[in-house]
CSV table of C-alpha atoms and ligand atoms in Angstrom, one decimal:
chain,number,residue,atom,x,y,z
R,1,MET,CA,3.2,-25.8,24.8
R,2,ALA,CA,7.0,-25.3,24.8
R,3,GLU,CA,7.6,-28.6,23.1
R,4,HIS,CA,5.6,-27.5,20.1
R,5,VAL,CA,7.6,-24.3,19.6
R,6,PHE,CA,11.3,-24.1,18.8
R,7,GLN,CA,13.9,-21.8,17.2
R,8,LYS,CA,15.3,-22.9,13.9
R,9,CYS,CA,18.2,-21.7,11.7
R,10,ILE,CA,16.9,-20.1,8.5
R,11,ASP,CA,19.6,-21.8,6.5
R,12,PRO,CA,18.0,-25.1,5.3
R,13,ASN,CA,21.5,-26.5,4.8
R,14,CYS,CA,22.1,-26.1,8.5
R,15,GLY,CA,18.6,-26.5,9.9
R,16,ALA,CA,19.8,-26.6,13.6
R,17,ALA,CA,16.9,-26.2,16.1
R,18,TYR,CA,16.9,-24.8,19.6
R,19,GLY,CA,14.5,-24.5,22.5
R,20,VAL,CA,12.5,-21.3,23.0
R,21,GLU,CA,14.0,-20.9,26.5
R,22,GLU,CA,17.4,-20.2,24.9
R,23,VAL,CA,18.5,-16.6,24.4
R,24,LEU,CA,20.0,-16.5,20.9
R,25,THR,CA,20.3,-13.9,18.2
R,26,ALA,CA,22.0,-16.1,15.7
R,27,CYS,CA,22.5,-19.8,15.1
R,28,PRO,CA,25.4,-21.0,17.3
R,29,LYS,CA,26.3,-23.5,14.7
R,30,CYS,CA,26.5,-21.4,11.5
R,31,GLY,CA,25.9,-17.8,12.6
R,32,ASN,CA,22.8,-17.3,10.4
R,33,LEU,CA,19.5,-15.8,11.6
R,34,LEU,CA,16.9,-17.8,13.5
R,35,ASP,CA,13.1,-18.2,13.1
R,36,ILE,CA,10.5,-19.1,15.6
R,37,ARG,CA,8.8,-22.2,14.3
R,38,TYR,CA,5.7,-24.1,15.4
R,39,ASP,CA,4.5,-27.6,15.2
R,40,TRP,CA,1.1,-26.4,14.0
R,41,ASP,CA,-0.4,-30.0,14.0
R,42,LYS,CA,-0.1,-30.1,17.8
R,43,LEU,CA,-1.5,-26.6,18.4
R,44,SER,CA,-5.0,-25.3,18.0
R,45,VAL,CA,-4.9,-23.3,14.8
R,46,PRO,CA,-8.1,-21.5,13.6
R,47,LYS,CA,-9.7,-23.2,10.6
R,48,SER,CA,-10.3,-19.8,9.0
R,49,LEU,CA,-9.2,-16.3,9.7
R,50,LYS,CA,-12.8,-15.3,10.2
R,51,GLU,CA,-12.8,-17.6,13.3
R,52,LEU,CA,-10.5,-15.1,14.9
R,53,GLU,CA,-13.4,-12.7,15.1
R,54,LYS,CA,-14.6,-14.5,18.2
R,55,TYR,CA,-12.0,-12.6,20.2
R,56,TRP,CA,-13.5,-9.2,19.2
R,57,THR,CA,-15.9,-9.5,22.2
R,58,MET,CA,-13.1,-10.1,24.7
R,59,ARG,CA,-11.6,-6.7,24.9
R,60,ASP,CA,-11.8,-6.7,28.7
R,61,VAL,CA,-8.9,-9.2,28.7
R,62,PRO,CA,-5.7,-7.1,28.2
R,63,GLN,CA,-4.1,-9.6,25.8
R,64,ARG,CA,-7.2,-9.8,23.7
R,65,PHE,CA,-7.5,-6.0,23.5
R,66,SER,CA,-3.9,-6.0,22.2
R,67,GLY,CA,-3.7,-5.8,18.5
R,68,VAL,CA,-0.8,-8.2,18.7
R,69,TRP,CA,-2.0,-10.8,21.1
R,70,LYS,CA,-5.5,-11.1,19.8
R,71,PHE,CA,-3.7,-13.1,17.1
R,72,HIS,CA,-2.0,-15.2,19.7
R,73,ASP,CA,-3.2,-18.4,17.9
R,74,LEU,CA,-0.8,-17.6,15.2
R,75,LEU,CA,2.2,-16.7,17.3
R,76,PRO,CA,1.8,-19.1,20.3
R,77,PHE,CA,5.4,-19.2,21.6
R,78,THR,CA,4.1,-18.9,25.2
R,79,GLU,CA,0.8,-18.9,27.0
R,80,LEU,CA,-1.5,-16.0,26.4
R,81,GLU,CA,-1.5,-15.0,30.1
R,82,LYS,CA,2.3,-14.5,30.0
R,83,CYS,CA,2.3,-12.1,27.2
R,84,VAL,CA,3.4,-8.5,27.9
R,85,THR,CA,1.0,-5.8,26.6
R,86,VAL,CA,0.6,-2.1,27.0
R,87,GLY,CA,-2.3,-1.9,24.5
R,88,GLU,CA,-0.2,-1.9,21.3
R,89,GLY,CA,-1.5,-2.5,17.9
R,90,GLN,CA,-4.7,-0.4,18.1
R,91,THR,CA,-3.9,0.7,14.6
R,92,ILE,CA,-6.2,1.2,11.6
R,93,LEU,CA,-6.1,0.7,7.9
R,94,GLN,CA,-7.1,4.0,6.4
R,95,ASN,CA,-8.4,4.4,2.9
R,96,SER,CA,-7.0,7.6,1.5
R,97,ALA,CA,-8.4,9.1,-1.7
R,98,GLY,CA,-5.9,12.0,-1.6
R,99,VAL,CA,-2.8,9.8,-1.4
R,100,ALA,CA,-4.3,7.4,-4.0
R,101,LYS,CA,-4.5,10.4,-6.4
R,102,TYR,CA,-1.0,11.5,-5.7
R,103,ALA,CA,0.4,8.0,-6.2
R,104,GLY,CA,-1.7,7.3,-9.3
R,105,VAL,CA,-3.7,4.4,-7.7
R,106,LYS,CA,-7.4,4.1,-8.4
R,107,GLU,CA,-9.5,5.9,-5.8
R,108,GLY,CA,-10.6,3.5,-3.1
R,109,ASN,CA,-7.7,1.1,-3.7
R,110,LEU,CA,-4.9,2.8,-1.7
R,111,PHE,CA,-4.7,2.1,2.0
R,112,LEU,CA,-2.4,3.4,4.7
R,113,GLN,CA,-1.7,1.1,7.7
R,114,TYR,CA,-1.2,3.7,10.3
R,115,GLU,CA,1.3,2.2,12.8
R,116,GLY,CA,2.1,5.6,14.2
R,117,MET,CA,-0.9,5.1,16.4
R,118,ASN,CA,1.0,2.7,18.7
R,119,PRO,CA,1.8,3.6,22.3
R,120,SER,CA,5.3,4.7,21.5
R,121,GLY,CA,4.3,6.1,18.1
R,122,SER,CA,5.8,3.5,15.8
R,123,PHE,CA,5.3,-0.1,14.6
R,124,LYS,CA,8.2,-1.2,16.8
R,125,ASP,CA,5.7,-1.8,19.7
R,126,ASN,CA,4.3,-4.8,17.7
R,127,GLY,CA,7.7,-6.5,18.1
R,128,MET,CA,8.7,-5.1,21.4
R,129,CYS,CA,5.7,-6.6,23.3
R,130,ALA,CA,6.8,-10.0,21.9
R,131,ALA,CA,10.5,-9.5,22.7
R,132,THR,CA,9.9,-8.3,26.2
R,133,THR,CA,7.5,-11.3,26.7
R,134,HIS,CA,10.4,-13.6,25.8
R,135,ALA,CA,12.8,-11.6,27.9
R,136,ARG,CA,10.5,-12.0,30.9
R,137,MET,CA,10.1,-15.7,30.2
R,138,VAL,CA,13.9,-16.1,30.5
R,139,GLY,CA,14.2,-13.9,33.6
R,140,ALA,CA,16.0,-11.0,32.0
R,141,THR,CA,16.5,-8.0,34.2
R,142,ARG,CA,18.1,-5.8,31.5
R,143,ALA,CA,17.3,-5.4,27.8
R,144,ALA,CA,19.4,-3.5,25.2
R,145,CYS,CA,19.1,-2.3,21.7
R,146,ALA,CA,21.0,-0.2,19.1
R,147,SER,CA,18.6,2.2,17.5
R,148,THR,CA,18.0,5.0,15.1
R,149,GLY,CA,15.4,6.0,17.6
R,150,ASN,CA,12.1,4.1,17.5
R,151,THR,CA,13.3,0.8,18.8
R,152,SER,CA,14.8,2.6,21.8
R,153,ALA,CA,11.6,4.6,22.4
R,154,SER,CA,9.6,1.4,22.3
R,155,LEU,CA,12.0,-0.6,24.6
R,156,ALA,CA,12.2,2.3,27.0
R,157,LEU,CA,8.4,2.4,27.2
R,158,TYR,CA,7.9,-1.3,27.8
R,159,CYS,CA,10.6,-1.4,30.4
R,160,SER,CA,9.2,1.6,32.2
R,161,CYS,CA,5.8,-0.1,32.3
R,162,LEU,CA,7.2,-3.5,33.4
R,163,GLN,CA,9.4,-2.0,36.1
R,164,THR,CA,11.2,-5.4,36.3
R,165,MET,CA,13.6,-4.8,33.4
R,166,LYS,CA,16.0,-1.9,32.8
R,167,ALA,CA,16.4,-0.5,29.3
R,168,VAL,CA,19.9,0.2,28.0
R,169,ILE,CA,20.0,1.9,24.6
R,170,PHE,CA,22.8,2.6,22.1
R,171,ILE,CA,22.3,5.4,19.7
R,172,GLY,CA,24.5,6.9,17.1
R,173,ASP,CA,25.8,10.4,18.0
R,174,GLY,CA,23.6,13.1,16.5
R,175,LYS,CA,21.8,10.5,14.4
R,176,ILE,CA,18.5,10.5,16.2
R,177,ALA,CA,15.3,12.6,15.7
R,178,TYR,CA,14.4,14.7,18.8
R,179,GLY,CA,11.0,13.2,19.3
R,180,LYS,CA,12.5,9.7,19.7
R,181,LEU,CA,15.4,10.8,21.9
R,182,SER,CA,13.0,12.6,24.2
R,183,GLN,CA,11.0,9.5,24.6
R,184,ALA,CA,13.9,7.3,25.7
R,185,LEU,CA,15.0,9.9,28.2
R,186,ASP,CA,11.6,10.5,29.6
R,187,TYR,CA,10.9,6.8,30.0
R,188,GLY,CA,14.1,6.5,32.0
R,189,ALA,CA,16.2,4.4,29.8
R,190,GLN,CA,19.9,4.3,30.3
R,191,THR,CA,21.0,6.1,27.1
R,192,LEU,CA,24.4,5.7,25.6
R,193,GLN,CA,25.3,8.0,22.7
R,194,ILE,CA,28.0,6.2,20.8
R,195,HIS,CA,30.4,8.2,18.7
R,196,GLY,CA,29.4,6.6,15.3
R,197,ASP,CA,26.3,5.7,13.3
R,198,PHE,CA,23.6,3.0,13.7
R,199,ASP,CA,25.9,0.3,12.3
R,200,ASP,CA,28.6,1.1,14.9
R,201,ALA,CA,26.0,1.1,17.7
R,202,MET,CA,24.7,-2.2,16.4
R,203,ALA,CA,28.1,-3.8,16.4
R,204,ARG,CA,28.8,-2.5,20.0
R,205,VAL,CA,25.5,-3.5,21.5
R,206,LYS,CA,26.0,-7.1,20.3
R,207,GLU,CA,29.4,-7.3,21.9
R,208,VAL,CA,28.4,-5.6,25.1
R,209,SER,CA,25.1,-7.5,25.6
R,210,LYS,CA,27.0,-10.8,25.2
R,211,LYS,CA,29.7,-9.7,27.6
R,212,LEU,CA,27.2,-8.5,30.3
R,213,GLY,CA,24.4,-11.0,29.6
R,214,ILE,CA,21.9,-8.3,28.6
R,215,TYR,CA,18.9,-9.4,26.6
R,216,LEU,CA,19.1,-8.0,23.0
R,217,VAL,CA,15.9,-6.7,21.4
R,218,ASN,CA,17.1,-5.6,18.0
R,219,SER,CA,15.3,-7.3,15.1
R,220,VAL,CA,17.9,-10.1,15.0
R,221,ASN,CA,15.7,-11.2,17.9
R,222,PRO,CA,13.3,-13.7,16.3
R,223,PHE,CA,10.6,-13.3,18.9
R,224,ARG,CA,10.3,-9.6,18.0
R,225,LEU,CA,9.5,-10.5,14.4
R,226,GLU,CA,6.7,-12.8,15.5
R,227,GLY,CA,4.9,-9.7,17.0
R,228,GLN,CA,5.4,-7.8,13.8
R,229,LYS,CA,3.6,-10.5,11.8
R,230,THR,CA,0.4,-9.1,13.3
R,231,ILE,CA,0.6,-5.9,11.3
R,232,MET,CA,-0.3,-8.0,8.3
R,233,LEU,CA,-3.0,-9.8,10.2
R,234,ARG,CA,-4.6,-6.5,11.1
R,235,VAL,CA,-4.4,-5.4,7.4
R,236,LEU,CA,-6.2,-8.6,6.4
R,237,GLU,CA,-8.7,-8.1,9.3
R,238,ALA,CA,-9.5,-4.6,8.1
R,239,LEU,CA,-10.0,-5.9,4.5
R,240,ARG,CA,-12.4,-8.5,6.0
R,241,TRP,CA,-9.8,-11.2,5.4
R,242,ASN,CA,-9.3,-10.4,1.7
R,243,VAL,CA,-5.7,-10.4,0.5
R,244,PRO,CA,-4.6,-7.1,-1.1
R,245,ASP,CA,-2.4,-7.1,-4.2
R,246,TRP,CA,0.6,-5.2,-2.8
R,247,ILE,CA,2.2,-4.5,0.6
R,248,VAL,CA,4.6,-1.6,0.3
R,249,VAL,CA,7.0,-1.0,3.2
R,250,PRO,CA,10.1,1.1,3.9
R,251,GLY,CA,13.2,-1.0,4.3
R,252,GLY,CA,15.9,-0.3,7.0
R,253,ASN,CA,17.1,-3.3,8.9
R,254,LEU,CA,14.5,-5.3,7.0
R,255,GLY,CA,12.8,-6.8,10.1
R,256,ASN,CA,9.3,-5.7,9.0
R,257,SER,CA,9.6,-7.0,5.4
R,258,SER,CA,11.0,-10.3,6.8
R,259,SER,CA,8.2,-10.7,9.3
R,260,PHE,CA,5.5,-9.8,6.7
R,261,GLY,CA,6.9,-12.5,4.4
R,262,LYS,CA,6.8,-15.1,7.2
R,263,ALA,CA,3.3,-14.1,8.1
R,264,PHE,CA,2.0,-14.7,4.6
R,265,HIS,CA,4.0,-17.8,4.1
R,266,GLU,CA,2.6,-19.3,7.3
R,267,LEU,CA,-0.9,-18.3,6.5
R,268,TYR,CA,-0.6,-19.8,3.0
R,269,GLU,CA,0.9,-23.1,4.4
R,270,LEU,CA,-1.9,-23.3,6.9
R,271,GLY,CA,-4.5,-22.8,4.2
R,272,LEU,CA,-5.8,-19.6,5.8
R,273,ILE,CA,-5.2,-17.5,2.6
R,274,ASP,CA,-5.3,-18.7,-0.9
R,275,ARG,CA,-2.8,-16.3,-2.4
R,276,ILE,CA,0.1,-14.2,-1.2
R,277,PRO,CA,0.3,-10.5,-1.9
R,278,ARG,CA,3.3,-9.0,-3.6
R,279,LEU,CA,5.8,-7.2,-1.4
R,280,ALA,CA,7.6,-4.0,-2.4
R,281,VAL,CA,10.5,-2.9,-0.1
R,282,ILE,CA,11.5,0.7,-0.5
R,283,ASN,CA,14.9,2.0,0.4
R,284,ALA,CA,16.0,5.6,0.7
R,285,ALA,CA,18.4,6.4,-2.1
R,286,GLY,CA,21.0,7.3,0.5
R,287,ALA,CA,20.7,3.9,2.2
R,288,ASP,CA,20.2,1.5,-0.7
R,289,THR,CA,22.0,-1.7,0.3
R,290,LEU,CA,19.0,-3.9,-0.4
R,291,THR,CA,18.4,-2.2,-3.8
R,292,ARG,CA,22.0,-2.8,-4.8
R,293,VAL,CA,22.1,-6.4,-3.5
R,294,PHE,CA,18.7,-7.3,-5.2
R,295,ASN,CA,18.6,-5.2,-8.3
R,296,GLU,CA,22.3,-4.8,-9.2
R,297,GLU,CA,24.1,-7.8,-7.7
R,298,ASN,CA,21.0,-9.9,-8.5
R,299,ILE,CA,21.5,-11.8,-5.2
R,300,ARG,CA,18.5,-14.0,-4.4
R,301,TRP,CA,17.4,-16.2,-1.5
R,302,ASN,CA,17.4,-19.1,-3.9
R,303,GLY,CA,15.7,-21.6,-1.6
R,304,GLY,CA,18.3,-20.9,1.1
R,305,ASN,CA,21.3,-21.2,-1.2
R,306,THR,CA,22.1,-17.5,-1.1
R,307,ASP,CA,25.4,-16.5,-2.6
R,308,ARG,CA,27.0,-15.5,0.7
R,309,ALA,CA,30.4,-15.0,-0.8
R,310,LYS,CA,28.8,-12.3,-3.1
R,311,ILE,CA,27.1,-10.6,-0.1
R,312,ASN,CA,30.4,-10.5,1.8
R,313,ALA,CA,32.2,-9.2,-1.2
R,314,PHE,CA,29.5,-6.5,-1.5
R,315,PHE,CA,30.0,-5.4,2.1
R,316,LYS,CA,33.8,-5.5,1.8
R,317,GLN,CA,33.6,-3.1,-1.2
R,318,MET,CA,31.2,-0.9,0.7
R,319,ASN,CA,33.7,-0.6,3.5
R,320,ASP,CA,36.7,-0.2,1.2
R,321,GLU,CA,34.9,2.6,-0.6
R,322,GLY,CA,33.8,4.2,2.7
R,323,ARG,CA,30.2,4.3,1.6
R,324,ARG,CA,28.0,5.3,4.5
R,325,ALA,CA,24.3,5.7,4.6
R,326,ASN,CA,22.9,9.2,4.5
R,327,THR,CA,19.2,10.1,4.3
R,328,ILE,CA,16.8,12.4,6.1
R,329,ALA,CA,14.7,9.3,6.7
R,330,SER,CA,16.9,8.5,9.7
R,331,ALA,CA,14.9,5.4,10.7
R,332,ILE,CA,16.1,3.7,7.6
R,333,GLU,CA,19.6,5.2,7.5
R,334,ILE,CA,21.3,1.8,7.7
R,335,ASN,CA,24.4,0.3,5.8
R,336,ARG,CA,24.2,-3.3,6.8
R,337,PRO,CA,20.6,-4.5,7.3
R,338,VAL,CA,20.7,-7.2,9.9
R,339,ASN,CA,17.8,-9.1,8.4
R,340,LEU,CA,19.1,-9.1,4.8
R,341,GLU,CA,18.8,-12.8,4.2
R,342,LYS,CA,15.4,-13.1,5.8
R,343,CYS,CA,14.3,-10.2,3.6
R,344,LEU,CA,15.6,-12.0,0.5
R,345,ARG,CA,13.5,-15.0,1.6
R,346,ALA,CA,10.4,-12.8,2.0
R,347,LEU,CA,11.0,-11.3,-1.5
R,348,GLU,CA,11.0,-14.9,-2.9
R,349,TRP,CA,7.9,-15.9,-1.0
R,350,CYS,CA,6.0,-12.8,-2.0
R,351,ASP,CA,7.3,-12.3,-5.6
R,352,GLY,CA,8.7,-9.1,-4.3
R,353,VAL,CA,10.4,-6.0,-5.8
R,354,VAL,CA,12.8,-3.5,-4.4
R,355,ARG,CA,13.1,0.2,-5.2
R,356,LYS,CA,14.8,3.3,-3.9
R,357,VAL,CA,13.4,6.8,-3.6
R,358,THR,CA,15.2,10.1,-3.0
R,359,ASP,CA,14.8,12.3,0.0
R,360,GLN,CA,13.0,14.8,-2.2
R,361,GLN,CA,10.5,12.1,-3.2
R,362,ILE,CA,10.1,11.0,0.4
R,363,LEU,CA,9.4,14.5,1.7
R,364,ASP,CA,7.0,15.3,-1.1
R,365,ALA,CA,5.1,12.1,-0.4
R,366,LYS,CA,5.2,12.8,3.3
R,367,SER,CA,3.5,16.2,2.8
R,368,GLN,CA,0.7,14.4,1.0
R,369,VAL,CA,0.2,11.9,3.8
R,370,GLY,CA,0.0,14.8,6.2
R,371,ALA,CA,-2.4,16.7,4.0
R,372,CYS,CA,-4.7,13.7,4.0
R,373,GLY,CA,-4.8,13.4,7.8
R,374,PHE,CA,-2.4,10.6,8.6
R,375,GLY,CA,0.9,12.3,9.2
R,376,CYS,CA,4.0,10.2,9.4
R,377,GLU,CA,7.8,10.6,9.8
R,378,PRO,CA,10.1,10.7,6.7
R,379,ALA,CA,11.0,7.0,6.6
R,380,SER,CA,7.4,6.0,6.5
R,381,ALA,CA,6.6,8.1,3.5
R,382,ALA,CA,9.1,6.0,1.5
R,383,SER,CA,6.2,3.6,1.1
R,384,VAL,CA,4.0,6.2,-0.6
R,385,ALA,CA,6.9,7.5,-2.7
R,386,GLY,CA,7.7,3.9,-3.7
R,387,THR,CA,4.1,3.2,-4.7
R,388,LYS,CA,4.1,6.3,-6.9
R,389,LEU,CA,7.3,5.1,-8.5
R,390,LEU,CA,6.0,1.6,-9.1
R,391,ARG,CA,2.8,3.0,-10.6
R,392,GLU,CA,4.8,5.2,-13.0
R,393,GLU,CA,6.8,2.1,-14.0
R,394,GLY,CA,3.6,0.2,-14.5
R,395,VAL,CA,4.7,-2.5,-12.0
R,396,ILE,CA,1.7,-1.7,-9.9
R,397,ALA,CA,-1.5,-1.6,-12.0
R,398,PRO,CA,-3.9,1.3,-11.5
R,399,SER,CA,-6.6,-1.0,-10.2
R,400,ASP,CA,-4.4,-3.0,-7.8
R,401,ARG,CA,-5.2,-2.7,-4.1
R,402,VAL,CA,-2.2,-1.3,-2.4
R,403,VAL,CA,-1.4,-1.1,1.3
R,404,CYS,CA,1.4,1.3,2.3
R,405,ILE,CA,2.8,0.9,5.8
R,406,LEU,CA,3.1,4.1,7.7
R,407,THR,CA,5.7,3.0,10.2
R,408,GLY,CA,6.1,6.0,12.5
R,409,HIS,CA,4.2,9.0,13.7
R,410,GLN,CA,4.4,12.5,12.4
R,411,LEU,CA,5.6,13.9,15.7
R,412,LYS,CA,8.7,11.8,15.8
R,413,ASP,CA,10.7,14.1,13.6
R,414,PRO,CA,9.3,17.7,13.6
R,415,THR,CA,12.6,19.1,12.4
R,416,ALA,CA,12.2,17.7,8.9
R,417,THR,CA,8.5,18.7,8.8
R,418,VAL,CA,9.1,22.3,9.9
R,419,ALA,CA,12.0,22.7,7.6
R,420,TYR,CA,9.9,21.5,4.6
R,421,HIS,CA,6.9,23.8,5.4
R,422,CYS,CA,8.2,26.9,7.0
R,423,GLY,CA,9.9,28.5,4.0
R,424,ASP,CA,12.9,29.6,6.1
R,425,PRO,CA,16.0,29.6,3.9
R,426,GLN,CA,18.4,29.0,6.8
R,427,LYS,CA,16.4,25.9,8.0
R,428,PHE,CA,16.3,24.7,4.4
R,429,ASP,CA,20.0,24.9,4.0
R,430,GLU,CA,20.6,23.3,7.4
R,431,VAL,CA,18.2,20.4,7.3
R,432,LEU,CA,17.1,19.7,3.7
R,433,ARG,CA,19.8,20.8,1.2
R,434,PRO,CA,22.5,18.5,2.6
R,435,HIS,CA,20.1,15.6,1.7
R,436,GLY,CA,19.7,16.7,-1.9
R,437,VAL,CA,16.3,18.3,-1.5
R,438,THR,CA,15.9,21.3,-3.8
R,439,THR,CA,12.2,22.2,-3.6
R,440,CYS,CA,9.3,22.1,-1.2
R,441,ASP,CA,6.5,22.0,-3.8
R,442,PHE,CA,3.9,21.1,-1.3
R,443,ALA,CA,5.0,23.5,1.5
R,444,ASN,CA,2.3,25.0,3.6
R,445,ASN,CA,4.1,28.2,4.6
R,446,PRO,CA,3.1,29.9,7.8
R,447,VAL,CA,2.2,33.6,7.3
R,448,LYS,CA,4.0,36.3,9.4
R,449,VAL,CA,1.7,39.1,10.4
R,450,GLU,CA,1.8,42.2,12.6
R,451,ASN,CA,0.1,42.1,15.9
R,452,ASP,CA,-2.9,44.0,14.4
R,453,VAL,CA,-6.5,42.9,13.7
R,454,ASP,CA,-6.7,44.5,10.3
R,455,ASP,CA,-3.4,42.9,9.2
R,456,ILE,CA,-4.6,39.6,10.5
R,457,VAL,CA,-7.9,39.9,8.7
R,458,ARG,CA,-6.2,40.8,5.5
R,459,ALA,CA,-3.9,37.8,5.8
R,460,ILE,CA,-6.8,35.4,6.3
R,461,GLN,CA,-8.9,36.9,3.5
R,462,GLY,CA,-5.9,36.8,1.1
Z,501,PLP,C1,12.5,0.9,12.3
Z,501,PLP,C2,11.8,1.7,11.3
Z,501,PLP,C3,11.8,1.4,9.9
Z,501,PLP,C4,12.6,0.3,9.4
Z,501,PLP,O1,12.0,-0.9,9.6
Z,501,PLP,P1,12.9,-2.3,9.4
Z,501,PLP,O2,12.1,-3.3,10.0
Z,501,PLP,O3,14.2,-2.1,10.2
Z,501,PLP,O4,13.2,-2.4,7.9
Z,501,PLP,C5,11.1,2.2,9.1
Z,501,PLP,N1,10.3,3.3,9.5
Z,501,PLP,C6,10.3,3.6,10.9
Z,501,PLP,C7,9.5,4.7,11.3
Z,501,PLP,C8,11.0,2.8,11.8
Z,501,PLP,O5,11.0,3.1,13.1
Z,502,ZN,ZN1,22.6,-22.6,11.4
C-alpha cells in the first residue's frame, strides 16, 4: 500500500513528494504545507458513495464502528487493522427547526453536525485518531501539541488509551476553558502552561518537538486533516449521499475548513459527487485574520500562486501594530492560522465566503443551539451566527440546505454559558463585558427562592 500513498507539497510550483513514513510538518524544500495524496488508480476506491453502506453491518470490527475509519477507503494511508480508534465519530447530523427559524433558513433545511458527541467532546478526535495512527506507524513514543484546549484534550485521551505514547501539551497561560484543561490533567498529559497565547505556544512547540524528536499533532500534521475529511463524509451519509448547498464552519487554525475542501475536491475528482457545496468560514470578530486576508486584502489561492509577499506583509503589520486575537470563543482565538494557504485553496475549490461575527452574535446564537437541544461551546456557535448573517445578506438563499458544524460540546466552557444565563452583574462584568457583550437577550435566569414550599410553588406558578 505504502507506494500508493505519499506526502506532497501543496505549492504546485514546488510539488516535492515524500514518503508516508517521513515525519514532516512542512515541505523541507520550500517550507509550505503538505498534503497526503493517493494514487487512486492503484487503490480500491468505491464506485459510488452508496457502496460504503456495506460497512454498516460490520460494527463489531472496531475500525468499522469508528465514524472515521468506516471511510478508510477514502483515506487509506495505512492498513485498516493498524488504525487507532477509541470509537470516535459517532456523531449525528441533526435537523433543527428552532435554529433554522433563528437563522432565517427554511424549516427542514438547517442541519447541525454535532461533533461535540466525540469521545473527548470535540471534532478534534476525527483528526487525532489519524495523527496517532501515523505516530504509531513511525514508532513515536511522545506526541505534542499547542492548543487552545480541545486538541490537547483529544491528544491526552488518545495517549491515555494507547499507553505507548506520552502526551506533552503546550497551552497559553490563562487562555484555556476549564472543561478542556481538566481533561488534559485527568488523562495524565504532561501539561506546560506557557506564558503567552496560542500563537506563542505554537511557535514553541514546533521548536521543542524538533529539538527533542517529539511527534507533532497540530493541524500542520497532514495525517490529522485526513481524519477530519470524514466529518463531511458523515454529513453526506446522513443526507443519503446528497450534497447540501452550504457547509458553515468556524475558522481558527483553519484545519477543518482545509480538510473539508480536500474531501469535496477528492470526491469530485473521483466522480463520487457531481457538485461541490459552498463553504462559509466564520471568524470571531476579535480573531479575524482570514476575514482580513480574504475580504480586505483580497488574497486568493490563485491556483497555487498565492501572493505570499502580501501575506507576509500582512503579518508583519499585525505584529508591528501589536494586534492580538481576543474573543470569548477561545477555540478560535488565533492570530496566525497555520493552515491559511490550505484554507484559501479550499475556498477556491468550494466557491467559498468568509465572514466574521461578534462575541455578542456568537453567544446569542449559542443560546439558540442550547435551547434546541444540541448545546455547544462558544466557538461552535460562530457557524450559526455566520449562517444568520449570510442569510441577512442574501448570500445564503432561504431555501438553501445548510449544514452548520458544531465543533465542540457545551460542557467545554461552562463559564461563558453560566455568565450569559445567570444574570449576575459581577459575572457579566468579569466574563462577558470585556468581550464587548452588552446584552443577554436569550438568558434563562435561574430563580432564587427561600427554602420554603409556598415560595417555591409561587416561583414555579409565576
Ligand atoms: C479547534 C476548534 C475550532 C477551530 O478549528 P480549526 O480547524 O482550527 O479552524 C473551532 N471550534 C472548536 C470547538 C475547536 O476545538
Ligand atoms: Zn515545497
